[in-house]
PDB file of N, CA and C in Angstrom:
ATOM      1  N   UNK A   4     104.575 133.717 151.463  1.00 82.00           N
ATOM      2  CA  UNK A   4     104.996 133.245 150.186  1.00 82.00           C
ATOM      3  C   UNK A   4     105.051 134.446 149.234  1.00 82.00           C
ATOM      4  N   UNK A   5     106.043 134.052 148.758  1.00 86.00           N
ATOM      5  CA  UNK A   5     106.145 135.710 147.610  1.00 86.00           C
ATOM      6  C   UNK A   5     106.122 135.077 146.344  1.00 86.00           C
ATOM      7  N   UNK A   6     104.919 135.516 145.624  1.00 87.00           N
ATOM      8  CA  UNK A   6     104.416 134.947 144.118  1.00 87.00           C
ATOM      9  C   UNK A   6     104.533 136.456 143.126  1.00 87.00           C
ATOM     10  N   UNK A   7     105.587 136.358 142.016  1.00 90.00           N
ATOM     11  CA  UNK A   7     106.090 137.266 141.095  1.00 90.00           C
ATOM     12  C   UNK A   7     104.729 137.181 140.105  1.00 90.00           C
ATOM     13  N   UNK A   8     104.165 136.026 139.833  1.00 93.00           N
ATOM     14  CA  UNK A   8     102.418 135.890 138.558  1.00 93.00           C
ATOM     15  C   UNK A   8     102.324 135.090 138.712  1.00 93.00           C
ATOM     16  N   UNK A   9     100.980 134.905 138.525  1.00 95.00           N
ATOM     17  CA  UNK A   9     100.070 133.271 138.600  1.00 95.00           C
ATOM     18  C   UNK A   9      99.222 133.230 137.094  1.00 95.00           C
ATOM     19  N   UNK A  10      99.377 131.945 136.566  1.00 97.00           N
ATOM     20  CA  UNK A  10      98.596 131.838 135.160  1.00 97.00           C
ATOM     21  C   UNK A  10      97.693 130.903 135.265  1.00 97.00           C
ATOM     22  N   UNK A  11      96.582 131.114 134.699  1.00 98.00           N
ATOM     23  CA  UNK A  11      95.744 130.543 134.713  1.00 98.00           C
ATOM     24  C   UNK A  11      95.298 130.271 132.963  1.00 98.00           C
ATOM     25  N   UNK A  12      94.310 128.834 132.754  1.00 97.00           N
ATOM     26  CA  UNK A  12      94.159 128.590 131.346  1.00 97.00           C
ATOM     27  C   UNK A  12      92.481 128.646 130.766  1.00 97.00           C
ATOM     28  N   UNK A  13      92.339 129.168 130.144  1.00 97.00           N
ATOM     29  CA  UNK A  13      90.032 129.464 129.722  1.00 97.00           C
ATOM     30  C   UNK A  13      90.604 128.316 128.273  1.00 97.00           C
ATOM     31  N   UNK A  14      90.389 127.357 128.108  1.00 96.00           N
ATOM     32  CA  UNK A  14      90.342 126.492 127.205  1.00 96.00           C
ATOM     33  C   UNK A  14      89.181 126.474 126.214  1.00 96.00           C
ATOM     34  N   UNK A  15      87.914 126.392 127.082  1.00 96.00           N
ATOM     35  CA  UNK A  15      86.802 125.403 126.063  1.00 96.00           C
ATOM     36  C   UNK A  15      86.005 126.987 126.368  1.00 96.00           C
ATOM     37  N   UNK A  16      85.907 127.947 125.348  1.00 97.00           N
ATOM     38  CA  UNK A  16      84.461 128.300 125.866  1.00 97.00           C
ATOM     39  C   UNK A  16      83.289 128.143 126.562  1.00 97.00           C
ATOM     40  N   UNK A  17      82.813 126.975 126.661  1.00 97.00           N
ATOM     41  CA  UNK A  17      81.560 126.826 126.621  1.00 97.00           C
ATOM     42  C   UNK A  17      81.696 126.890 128.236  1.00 97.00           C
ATOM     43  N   UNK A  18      82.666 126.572 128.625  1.00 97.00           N
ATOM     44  CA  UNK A  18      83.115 126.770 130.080  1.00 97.00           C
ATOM     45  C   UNK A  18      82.841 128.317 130.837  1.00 97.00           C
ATOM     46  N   UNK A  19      82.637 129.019 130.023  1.00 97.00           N
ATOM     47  CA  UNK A  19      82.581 130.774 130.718  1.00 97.00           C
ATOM     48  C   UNK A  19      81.026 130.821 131.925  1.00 97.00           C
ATOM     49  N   UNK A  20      80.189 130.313 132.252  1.00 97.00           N
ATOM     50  CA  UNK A  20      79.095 130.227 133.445  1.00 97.00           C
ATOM     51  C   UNK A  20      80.134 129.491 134.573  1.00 97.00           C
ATOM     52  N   UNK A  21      81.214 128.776 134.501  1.00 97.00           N
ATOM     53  CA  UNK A  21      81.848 128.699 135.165  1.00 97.00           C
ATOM     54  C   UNK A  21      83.137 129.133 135.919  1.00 97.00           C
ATOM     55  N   UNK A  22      83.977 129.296 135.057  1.00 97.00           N
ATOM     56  CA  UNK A  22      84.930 130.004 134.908  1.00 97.00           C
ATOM     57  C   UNK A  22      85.213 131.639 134.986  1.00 97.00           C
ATOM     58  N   UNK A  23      84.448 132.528 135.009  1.00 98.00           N
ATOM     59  CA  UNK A  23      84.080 133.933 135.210  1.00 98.00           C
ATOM     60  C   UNK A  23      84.025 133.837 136.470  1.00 98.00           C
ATOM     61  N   UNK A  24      82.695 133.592 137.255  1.00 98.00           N
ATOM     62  CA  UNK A  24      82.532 134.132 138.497  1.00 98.00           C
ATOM     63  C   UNK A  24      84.008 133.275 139.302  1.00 98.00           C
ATOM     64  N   UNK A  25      84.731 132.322 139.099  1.00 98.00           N
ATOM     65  CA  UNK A  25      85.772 132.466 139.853  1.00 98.00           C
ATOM     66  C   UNK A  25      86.910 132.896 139.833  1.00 98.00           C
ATOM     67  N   UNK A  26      86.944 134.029 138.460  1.00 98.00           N
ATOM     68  CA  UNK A  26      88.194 134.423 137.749  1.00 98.00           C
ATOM     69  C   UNK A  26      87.839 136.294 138.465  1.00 98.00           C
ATOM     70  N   UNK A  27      86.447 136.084 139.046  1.00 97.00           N
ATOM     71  CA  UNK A  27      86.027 137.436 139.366  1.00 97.00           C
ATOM     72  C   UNK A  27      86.175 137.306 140.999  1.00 97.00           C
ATOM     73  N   UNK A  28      85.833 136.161 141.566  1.00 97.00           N
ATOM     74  CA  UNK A  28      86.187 136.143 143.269  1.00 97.00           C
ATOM     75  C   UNK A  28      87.953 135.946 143.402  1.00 97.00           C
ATOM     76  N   UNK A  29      88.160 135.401 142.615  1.00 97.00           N
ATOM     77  CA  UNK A  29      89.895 135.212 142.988  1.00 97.00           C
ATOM     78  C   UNK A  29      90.498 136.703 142.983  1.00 97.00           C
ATOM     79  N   UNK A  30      90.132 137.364 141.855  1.00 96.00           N
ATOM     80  CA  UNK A  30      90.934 139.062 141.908  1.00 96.00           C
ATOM     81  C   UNK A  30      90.442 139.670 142.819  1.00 96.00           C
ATOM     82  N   UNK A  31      89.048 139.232 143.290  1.00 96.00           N
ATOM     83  CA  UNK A  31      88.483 140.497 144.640  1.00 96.00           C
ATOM     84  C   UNK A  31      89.244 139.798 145.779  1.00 96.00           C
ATOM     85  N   UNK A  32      89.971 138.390 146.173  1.00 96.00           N
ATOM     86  CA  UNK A  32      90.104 137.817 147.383  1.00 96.00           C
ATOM     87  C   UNK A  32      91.483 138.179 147.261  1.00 96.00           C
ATOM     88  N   UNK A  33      92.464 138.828 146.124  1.00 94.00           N
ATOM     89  CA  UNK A  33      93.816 139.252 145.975  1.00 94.00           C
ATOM     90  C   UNK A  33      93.615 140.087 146.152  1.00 94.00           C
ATOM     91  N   UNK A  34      93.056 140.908 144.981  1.00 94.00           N
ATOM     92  CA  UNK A  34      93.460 142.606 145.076  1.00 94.00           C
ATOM     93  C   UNK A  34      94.097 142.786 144.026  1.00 94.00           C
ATOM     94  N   UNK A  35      94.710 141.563 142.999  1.00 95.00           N
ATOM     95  CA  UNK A  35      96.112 142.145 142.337  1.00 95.00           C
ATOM     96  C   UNK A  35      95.936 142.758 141.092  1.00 95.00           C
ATOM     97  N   UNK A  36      96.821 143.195 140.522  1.00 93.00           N
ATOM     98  CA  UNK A  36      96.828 143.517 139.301  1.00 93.00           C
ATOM     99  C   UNK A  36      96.996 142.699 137.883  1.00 93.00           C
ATOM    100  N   UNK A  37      96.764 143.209 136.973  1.00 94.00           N
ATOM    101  CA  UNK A  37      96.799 142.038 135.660  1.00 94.00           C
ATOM    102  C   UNK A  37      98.244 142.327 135.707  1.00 94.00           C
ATOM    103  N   UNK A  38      99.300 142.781 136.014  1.00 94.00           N
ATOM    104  CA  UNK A  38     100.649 141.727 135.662  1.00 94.00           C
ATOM    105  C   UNK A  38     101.017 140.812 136.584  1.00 94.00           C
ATOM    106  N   UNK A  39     100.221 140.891 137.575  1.00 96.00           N
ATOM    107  CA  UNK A  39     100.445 139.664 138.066  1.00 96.00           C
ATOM    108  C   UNK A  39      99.356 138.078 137.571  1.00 96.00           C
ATOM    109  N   UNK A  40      98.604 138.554 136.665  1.00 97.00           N
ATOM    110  CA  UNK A  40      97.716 137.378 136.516  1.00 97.00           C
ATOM    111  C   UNK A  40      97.367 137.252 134.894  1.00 97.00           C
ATOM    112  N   UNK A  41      97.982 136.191 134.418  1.00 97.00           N
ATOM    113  CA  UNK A  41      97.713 135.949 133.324  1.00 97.00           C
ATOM    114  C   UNK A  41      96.836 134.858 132.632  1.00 97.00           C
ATOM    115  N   UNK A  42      96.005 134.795 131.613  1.00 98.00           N
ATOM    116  CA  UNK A  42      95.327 133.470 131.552  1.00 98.00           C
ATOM    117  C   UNK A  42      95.649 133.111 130.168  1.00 98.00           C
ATOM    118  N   UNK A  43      96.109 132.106 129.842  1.00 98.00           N
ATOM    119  CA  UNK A  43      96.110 131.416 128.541  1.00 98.00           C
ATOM    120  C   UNK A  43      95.075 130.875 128.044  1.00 98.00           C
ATOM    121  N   UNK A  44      94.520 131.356 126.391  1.00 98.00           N
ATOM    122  CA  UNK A  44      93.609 131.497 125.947  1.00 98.00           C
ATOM    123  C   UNK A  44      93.576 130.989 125.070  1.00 98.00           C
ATOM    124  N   UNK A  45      93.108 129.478 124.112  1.00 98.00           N
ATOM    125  CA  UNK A  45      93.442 128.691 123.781  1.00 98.00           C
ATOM    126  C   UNK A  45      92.517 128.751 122.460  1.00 98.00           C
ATOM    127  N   UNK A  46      92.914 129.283 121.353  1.00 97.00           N
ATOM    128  CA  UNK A  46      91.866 129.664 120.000  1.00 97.00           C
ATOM    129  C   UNK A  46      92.494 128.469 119.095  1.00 97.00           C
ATOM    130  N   UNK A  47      91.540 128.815 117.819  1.00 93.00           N
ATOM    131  CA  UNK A  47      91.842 127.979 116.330  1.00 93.00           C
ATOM    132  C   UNK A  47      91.387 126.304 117.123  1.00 93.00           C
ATOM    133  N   UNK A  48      90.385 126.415 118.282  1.00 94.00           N
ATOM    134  CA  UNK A  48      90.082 124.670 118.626  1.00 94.00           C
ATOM    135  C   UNK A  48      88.902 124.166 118.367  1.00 94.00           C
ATOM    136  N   UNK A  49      88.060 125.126 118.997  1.00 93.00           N
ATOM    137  CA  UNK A  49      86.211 124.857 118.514  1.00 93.00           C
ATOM    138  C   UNK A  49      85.972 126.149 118.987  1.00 93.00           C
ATOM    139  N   UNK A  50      86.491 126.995 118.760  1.00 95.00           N
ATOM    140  CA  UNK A  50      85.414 128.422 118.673  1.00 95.00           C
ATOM    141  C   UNK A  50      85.561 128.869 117.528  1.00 95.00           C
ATOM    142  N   UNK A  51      85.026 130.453 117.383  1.00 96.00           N
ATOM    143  CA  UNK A  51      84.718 130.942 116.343  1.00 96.00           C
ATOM    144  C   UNK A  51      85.685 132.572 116.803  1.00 96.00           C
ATOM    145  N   UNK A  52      86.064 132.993 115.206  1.00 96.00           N
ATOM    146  CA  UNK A  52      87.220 134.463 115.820  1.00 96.00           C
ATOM    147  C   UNK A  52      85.635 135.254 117.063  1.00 96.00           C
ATOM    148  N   UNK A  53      84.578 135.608 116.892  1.00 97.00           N
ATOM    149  CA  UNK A  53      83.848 135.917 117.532  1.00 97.00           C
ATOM    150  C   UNK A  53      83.953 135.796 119.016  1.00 97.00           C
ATOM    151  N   UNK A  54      83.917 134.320 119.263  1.00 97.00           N
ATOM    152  CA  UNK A  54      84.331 133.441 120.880  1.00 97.00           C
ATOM    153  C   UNK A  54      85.294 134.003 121.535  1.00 97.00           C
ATOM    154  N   UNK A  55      86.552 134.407 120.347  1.00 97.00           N
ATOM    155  CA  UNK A  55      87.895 134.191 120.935  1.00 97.00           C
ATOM    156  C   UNK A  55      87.883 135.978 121.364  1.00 97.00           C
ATOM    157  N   UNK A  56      87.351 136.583 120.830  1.00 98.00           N
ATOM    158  CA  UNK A  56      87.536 137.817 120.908  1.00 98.00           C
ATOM    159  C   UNK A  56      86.491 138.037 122.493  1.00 98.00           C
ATOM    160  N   UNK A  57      85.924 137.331 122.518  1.00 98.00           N
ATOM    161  CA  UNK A  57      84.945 137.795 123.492  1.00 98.00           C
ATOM    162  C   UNK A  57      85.149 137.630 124.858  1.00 98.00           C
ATOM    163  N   UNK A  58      86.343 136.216 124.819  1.00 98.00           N
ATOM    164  CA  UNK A  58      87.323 135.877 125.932  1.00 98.00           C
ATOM    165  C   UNK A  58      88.167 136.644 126.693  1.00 98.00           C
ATOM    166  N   UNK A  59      88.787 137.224 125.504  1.00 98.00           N
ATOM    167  CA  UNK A  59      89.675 138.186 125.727  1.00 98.00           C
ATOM    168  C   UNK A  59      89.288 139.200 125.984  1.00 98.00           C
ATOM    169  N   UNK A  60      88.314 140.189 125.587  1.00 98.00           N
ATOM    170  CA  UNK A  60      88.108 141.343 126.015  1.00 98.00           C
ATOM    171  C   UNK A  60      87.248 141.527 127.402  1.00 98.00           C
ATOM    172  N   UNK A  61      86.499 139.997 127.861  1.00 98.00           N
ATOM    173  CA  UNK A  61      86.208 140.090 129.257  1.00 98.00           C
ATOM    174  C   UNK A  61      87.305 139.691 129.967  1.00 98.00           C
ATOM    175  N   UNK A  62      88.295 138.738 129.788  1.00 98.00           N
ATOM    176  CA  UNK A  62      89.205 139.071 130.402  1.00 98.00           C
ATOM    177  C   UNK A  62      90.193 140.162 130.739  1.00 98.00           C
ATOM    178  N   UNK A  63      90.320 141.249 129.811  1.00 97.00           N
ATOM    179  CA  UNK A  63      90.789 142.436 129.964  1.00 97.00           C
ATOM    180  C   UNK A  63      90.082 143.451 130.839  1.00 97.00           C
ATOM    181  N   UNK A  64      88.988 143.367 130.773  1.00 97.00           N
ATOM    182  CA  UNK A  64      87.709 143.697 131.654  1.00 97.00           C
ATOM    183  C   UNK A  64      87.959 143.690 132.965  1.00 97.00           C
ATOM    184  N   UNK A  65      88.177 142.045 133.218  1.00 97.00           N
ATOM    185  CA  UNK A  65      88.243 141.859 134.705  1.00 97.00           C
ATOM    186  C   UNK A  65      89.411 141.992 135.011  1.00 97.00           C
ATOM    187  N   UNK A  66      90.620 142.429 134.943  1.00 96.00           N
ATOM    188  CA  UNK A  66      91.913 143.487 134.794  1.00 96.00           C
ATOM    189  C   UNK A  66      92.885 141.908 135.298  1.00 96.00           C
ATOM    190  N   UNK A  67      92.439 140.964 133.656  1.00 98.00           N
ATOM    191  CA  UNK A  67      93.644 139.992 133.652  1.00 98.00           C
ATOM    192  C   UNK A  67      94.054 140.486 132.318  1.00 98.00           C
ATOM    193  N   UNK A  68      95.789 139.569 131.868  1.00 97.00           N
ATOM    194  CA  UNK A  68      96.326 139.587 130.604  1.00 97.00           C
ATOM    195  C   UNK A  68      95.876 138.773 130.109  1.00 97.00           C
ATOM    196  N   UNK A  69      95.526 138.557 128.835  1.00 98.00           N
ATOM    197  CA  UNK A  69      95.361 137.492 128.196  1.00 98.00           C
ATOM    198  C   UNK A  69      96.327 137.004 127.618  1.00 98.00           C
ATOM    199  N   UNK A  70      96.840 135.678 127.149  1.00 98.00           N
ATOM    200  CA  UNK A  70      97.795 135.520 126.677  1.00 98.00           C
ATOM    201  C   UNK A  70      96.712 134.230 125.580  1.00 98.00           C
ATOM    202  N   UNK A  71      97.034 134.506 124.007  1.00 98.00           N
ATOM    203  CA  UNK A  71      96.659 133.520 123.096  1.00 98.00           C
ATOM    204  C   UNK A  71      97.731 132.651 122.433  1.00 98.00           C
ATOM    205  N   UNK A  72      97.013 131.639 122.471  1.00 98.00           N
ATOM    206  CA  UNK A  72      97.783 130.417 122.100  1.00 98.00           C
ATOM    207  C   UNK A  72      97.124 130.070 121.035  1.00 98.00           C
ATOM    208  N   UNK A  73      97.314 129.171 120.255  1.00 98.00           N
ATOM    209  CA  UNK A  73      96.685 128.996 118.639  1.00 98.00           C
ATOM    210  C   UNK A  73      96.935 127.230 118.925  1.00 98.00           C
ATOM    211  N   UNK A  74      95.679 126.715 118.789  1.00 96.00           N
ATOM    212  CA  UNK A  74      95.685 125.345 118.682  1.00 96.00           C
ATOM    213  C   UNK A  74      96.522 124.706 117.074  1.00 96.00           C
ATOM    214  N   UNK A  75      97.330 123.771 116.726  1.00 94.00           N
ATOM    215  CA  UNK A  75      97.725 123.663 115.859  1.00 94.00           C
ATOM    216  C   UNK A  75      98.305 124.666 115.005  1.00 94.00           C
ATOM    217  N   UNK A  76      99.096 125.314 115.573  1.00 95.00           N
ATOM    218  CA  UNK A  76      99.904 126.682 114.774  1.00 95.00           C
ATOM    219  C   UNK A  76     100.662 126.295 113.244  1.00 95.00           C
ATOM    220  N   UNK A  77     101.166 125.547 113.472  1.00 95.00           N
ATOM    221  CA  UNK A  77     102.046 125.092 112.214  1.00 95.00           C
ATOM    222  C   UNK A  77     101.094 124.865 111.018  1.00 95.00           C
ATOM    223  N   UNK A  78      99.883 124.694 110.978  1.00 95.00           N
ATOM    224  CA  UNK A  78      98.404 124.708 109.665  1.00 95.00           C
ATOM    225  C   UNK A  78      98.267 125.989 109.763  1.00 95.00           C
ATOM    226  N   UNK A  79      98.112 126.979 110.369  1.00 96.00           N
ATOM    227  CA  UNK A  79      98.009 128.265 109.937  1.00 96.00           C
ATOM    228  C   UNK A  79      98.840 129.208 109.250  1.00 96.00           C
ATOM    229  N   UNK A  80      98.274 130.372 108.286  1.00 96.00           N
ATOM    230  CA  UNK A  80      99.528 131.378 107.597  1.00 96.00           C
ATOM    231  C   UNK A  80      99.258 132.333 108.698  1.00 96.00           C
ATOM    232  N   UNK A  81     100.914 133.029 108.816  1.00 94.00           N
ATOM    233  CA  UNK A  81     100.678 134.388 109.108  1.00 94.00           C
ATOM    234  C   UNK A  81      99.671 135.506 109.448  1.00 94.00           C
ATOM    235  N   UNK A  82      99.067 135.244 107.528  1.00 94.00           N
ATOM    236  CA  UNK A  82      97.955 136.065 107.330  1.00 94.00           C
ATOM    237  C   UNK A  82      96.484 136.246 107.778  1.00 94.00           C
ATOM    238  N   UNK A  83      96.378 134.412 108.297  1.00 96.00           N
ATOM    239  CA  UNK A  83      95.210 134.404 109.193  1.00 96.00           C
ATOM    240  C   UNK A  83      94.677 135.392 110.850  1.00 96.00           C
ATOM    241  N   UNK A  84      93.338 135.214 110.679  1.00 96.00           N
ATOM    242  CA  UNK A  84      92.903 136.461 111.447  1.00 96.00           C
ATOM    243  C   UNK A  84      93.622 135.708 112.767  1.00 96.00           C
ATOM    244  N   UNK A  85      93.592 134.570 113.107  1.00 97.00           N
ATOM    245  CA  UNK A  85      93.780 133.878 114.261  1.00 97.00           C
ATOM    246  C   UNK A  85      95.217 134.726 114.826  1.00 97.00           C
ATOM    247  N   UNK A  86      95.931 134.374 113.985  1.00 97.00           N
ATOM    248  CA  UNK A  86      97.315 134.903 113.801  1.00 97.00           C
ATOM    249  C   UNK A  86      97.531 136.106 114.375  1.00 97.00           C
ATOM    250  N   UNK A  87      96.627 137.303 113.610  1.00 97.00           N
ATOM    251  CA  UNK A  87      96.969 138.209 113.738  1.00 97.00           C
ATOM    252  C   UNK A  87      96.217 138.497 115.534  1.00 97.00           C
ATOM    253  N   UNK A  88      95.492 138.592 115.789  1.00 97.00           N
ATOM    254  CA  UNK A  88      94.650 138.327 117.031  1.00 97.00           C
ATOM    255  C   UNK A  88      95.928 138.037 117.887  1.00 97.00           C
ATOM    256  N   UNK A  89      96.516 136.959 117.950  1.00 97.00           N
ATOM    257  CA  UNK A  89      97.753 136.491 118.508  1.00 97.00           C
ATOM    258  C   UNK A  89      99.010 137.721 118.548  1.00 97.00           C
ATOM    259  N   UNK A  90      99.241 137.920 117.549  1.00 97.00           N
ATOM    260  CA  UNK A  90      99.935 139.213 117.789  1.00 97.00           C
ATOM    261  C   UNK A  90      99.816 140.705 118.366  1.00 97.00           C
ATOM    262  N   UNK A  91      98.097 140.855 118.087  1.00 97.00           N
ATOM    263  CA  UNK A  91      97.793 141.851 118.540  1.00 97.00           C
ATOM    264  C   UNK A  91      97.797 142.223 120.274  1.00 97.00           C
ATOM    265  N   UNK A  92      97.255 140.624 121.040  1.00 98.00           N
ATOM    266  CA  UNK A  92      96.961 140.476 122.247  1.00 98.00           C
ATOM    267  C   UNK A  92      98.459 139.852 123.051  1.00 98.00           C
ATOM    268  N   UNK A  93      99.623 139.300 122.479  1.00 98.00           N
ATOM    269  CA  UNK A  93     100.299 138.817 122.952  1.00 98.00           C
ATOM    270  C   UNK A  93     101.744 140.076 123.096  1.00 98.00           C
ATOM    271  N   UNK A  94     101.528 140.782 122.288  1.00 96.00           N
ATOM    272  CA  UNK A  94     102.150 142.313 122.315  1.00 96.00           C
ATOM    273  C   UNK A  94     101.806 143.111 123.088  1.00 96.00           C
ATOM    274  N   UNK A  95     102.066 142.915 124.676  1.00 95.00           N
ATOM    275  CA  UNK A  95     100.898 143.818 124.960  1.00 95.00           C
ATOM    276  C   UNK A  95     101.535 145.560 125.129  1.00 95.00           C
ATOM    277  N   UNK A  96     101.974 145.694 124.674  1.00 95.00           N
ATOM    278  CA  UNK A  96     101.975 147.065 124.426  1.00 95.00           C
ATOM    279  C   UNK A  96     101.194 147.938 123.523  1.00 95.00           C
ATOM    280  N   UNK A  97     100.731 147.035 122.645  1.00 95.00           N
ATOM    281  CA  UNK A  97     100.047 147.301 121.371  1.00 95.00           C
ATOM    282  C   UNK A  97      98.989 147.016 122.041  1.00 95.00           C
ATOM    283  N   UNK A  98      98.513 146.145 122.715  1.00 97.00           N
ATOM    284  CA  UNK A  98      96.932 145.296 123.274  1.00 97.00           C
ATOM    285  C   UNK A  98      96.833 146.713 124.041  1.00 97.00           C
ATOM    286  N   UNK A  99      97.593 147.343 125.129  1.00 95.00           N
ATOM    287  CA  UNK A  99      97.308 148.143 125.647  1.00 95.00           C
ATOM    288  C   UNK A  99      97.023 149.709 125.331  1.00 95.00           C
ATOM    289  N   UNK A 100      97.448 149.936 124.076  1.00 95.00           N
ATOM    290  CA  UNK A 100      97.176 151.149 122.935  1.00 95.00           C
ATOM    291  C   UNK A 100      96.086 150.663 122.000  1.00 95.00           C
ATOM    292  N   UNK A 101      95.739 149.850 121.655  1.00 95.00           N
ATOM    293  CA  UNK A 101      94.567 149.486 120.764  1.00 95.00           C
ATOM    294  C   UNK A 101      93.556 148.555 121.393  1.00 95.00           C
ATOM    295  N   UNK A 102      92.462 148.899 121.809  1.00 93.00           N
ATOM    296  CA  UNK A 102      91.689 148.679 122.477  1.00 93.00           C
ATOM    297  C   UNK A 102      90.766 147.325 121.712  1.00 93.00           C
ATOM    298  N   UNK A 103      90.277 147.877 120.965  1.00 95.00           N
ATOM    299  CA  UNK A 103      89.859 146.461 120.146  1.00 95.00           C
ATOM    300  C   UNK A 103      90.224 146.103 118.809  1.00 95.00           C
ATOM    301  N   UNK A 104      90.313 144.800 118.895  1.00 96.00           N
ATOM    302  CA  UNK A 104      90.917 144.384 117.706  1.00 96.00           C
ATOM    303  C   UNK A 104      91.014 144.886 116.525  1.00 96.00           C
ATOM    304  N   UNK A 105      89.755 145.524 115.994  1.00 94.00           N
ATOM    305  CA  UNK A 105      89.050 145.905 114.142  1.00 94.00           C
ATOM    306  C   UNK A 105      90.367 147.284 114.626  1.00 94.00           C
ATOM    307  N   UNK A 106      90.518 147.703 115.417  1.00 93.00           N
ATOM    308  CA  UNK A 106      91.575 149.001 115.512  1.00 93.00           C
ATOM    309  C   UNK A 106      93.097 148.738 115.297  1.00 93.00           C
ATOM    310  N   UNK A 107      93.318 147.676 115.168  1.00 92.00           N
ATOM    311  CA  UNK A 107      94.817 147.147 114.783  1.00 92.00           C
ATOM    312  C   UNK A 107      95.181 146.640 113.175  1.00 92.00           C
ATOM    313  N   UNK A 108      96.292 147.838 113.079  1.00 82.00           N
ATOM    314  CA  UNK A 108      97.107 147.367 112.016  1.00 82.00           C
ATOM    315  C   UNK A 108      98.247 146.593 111.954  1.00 82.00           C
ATOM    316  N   UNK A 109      98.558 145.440 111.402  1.00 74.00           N
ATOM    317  CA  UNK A 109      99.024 144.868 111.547  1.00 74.00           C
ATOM    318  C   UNK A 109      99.950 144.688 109.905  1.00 74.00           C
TER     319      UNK A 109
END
């Protein structure tokens, strides 16, 4: 079978004692690289910018993309941090030149 990416979704925080160690055996039982594996990362629901950041940068860690999604987008401005987070990580050219967030201008 020839698979071009596989996505996967981290929804609820509180889920990470679960969700880690099999986001960490699946890449050792591939081998692959983060463009082939992306996870959708689901903020602005019940976490905190703290949570969301912490998702993401262990997921970058364990050499996936993150991809953020914003629960209820249309209530948010632009200007919100959520927002910008979203742009920073969903750009990844920029995600991949600016390492952590407080380092992005936006």
């Amino acid at each position: 079978m020839k698979i071009k990416q596989i996505h996967f979704a981290w929804d609820r925080y509180e889920d990470k004692e679960q969700i880690l160690p099999r986001f960490r055996m699946f890449k050792e039982l591939t081998g692959w690289d983060k463009r082939k594996l992306t996870v959708y990362v689901l903020t602005n629901f019940d976490t905190t910018i703290e949570q969301d950041l912490e998702r993401i940068y262990l997921l970058r860690d364990m050499g996936y993309w993150p991809y953020v999604m914003i629960y209820d987008k249309e209530h948010t401005k632009p200007s919100d941090t959520v927002r910008k987070i979203q742009r920073w990580v969903n750009m990844r050219a920029i995600f991949e030149t600016t390492p952590k967030f407080e380092g992005y201008r936006n």
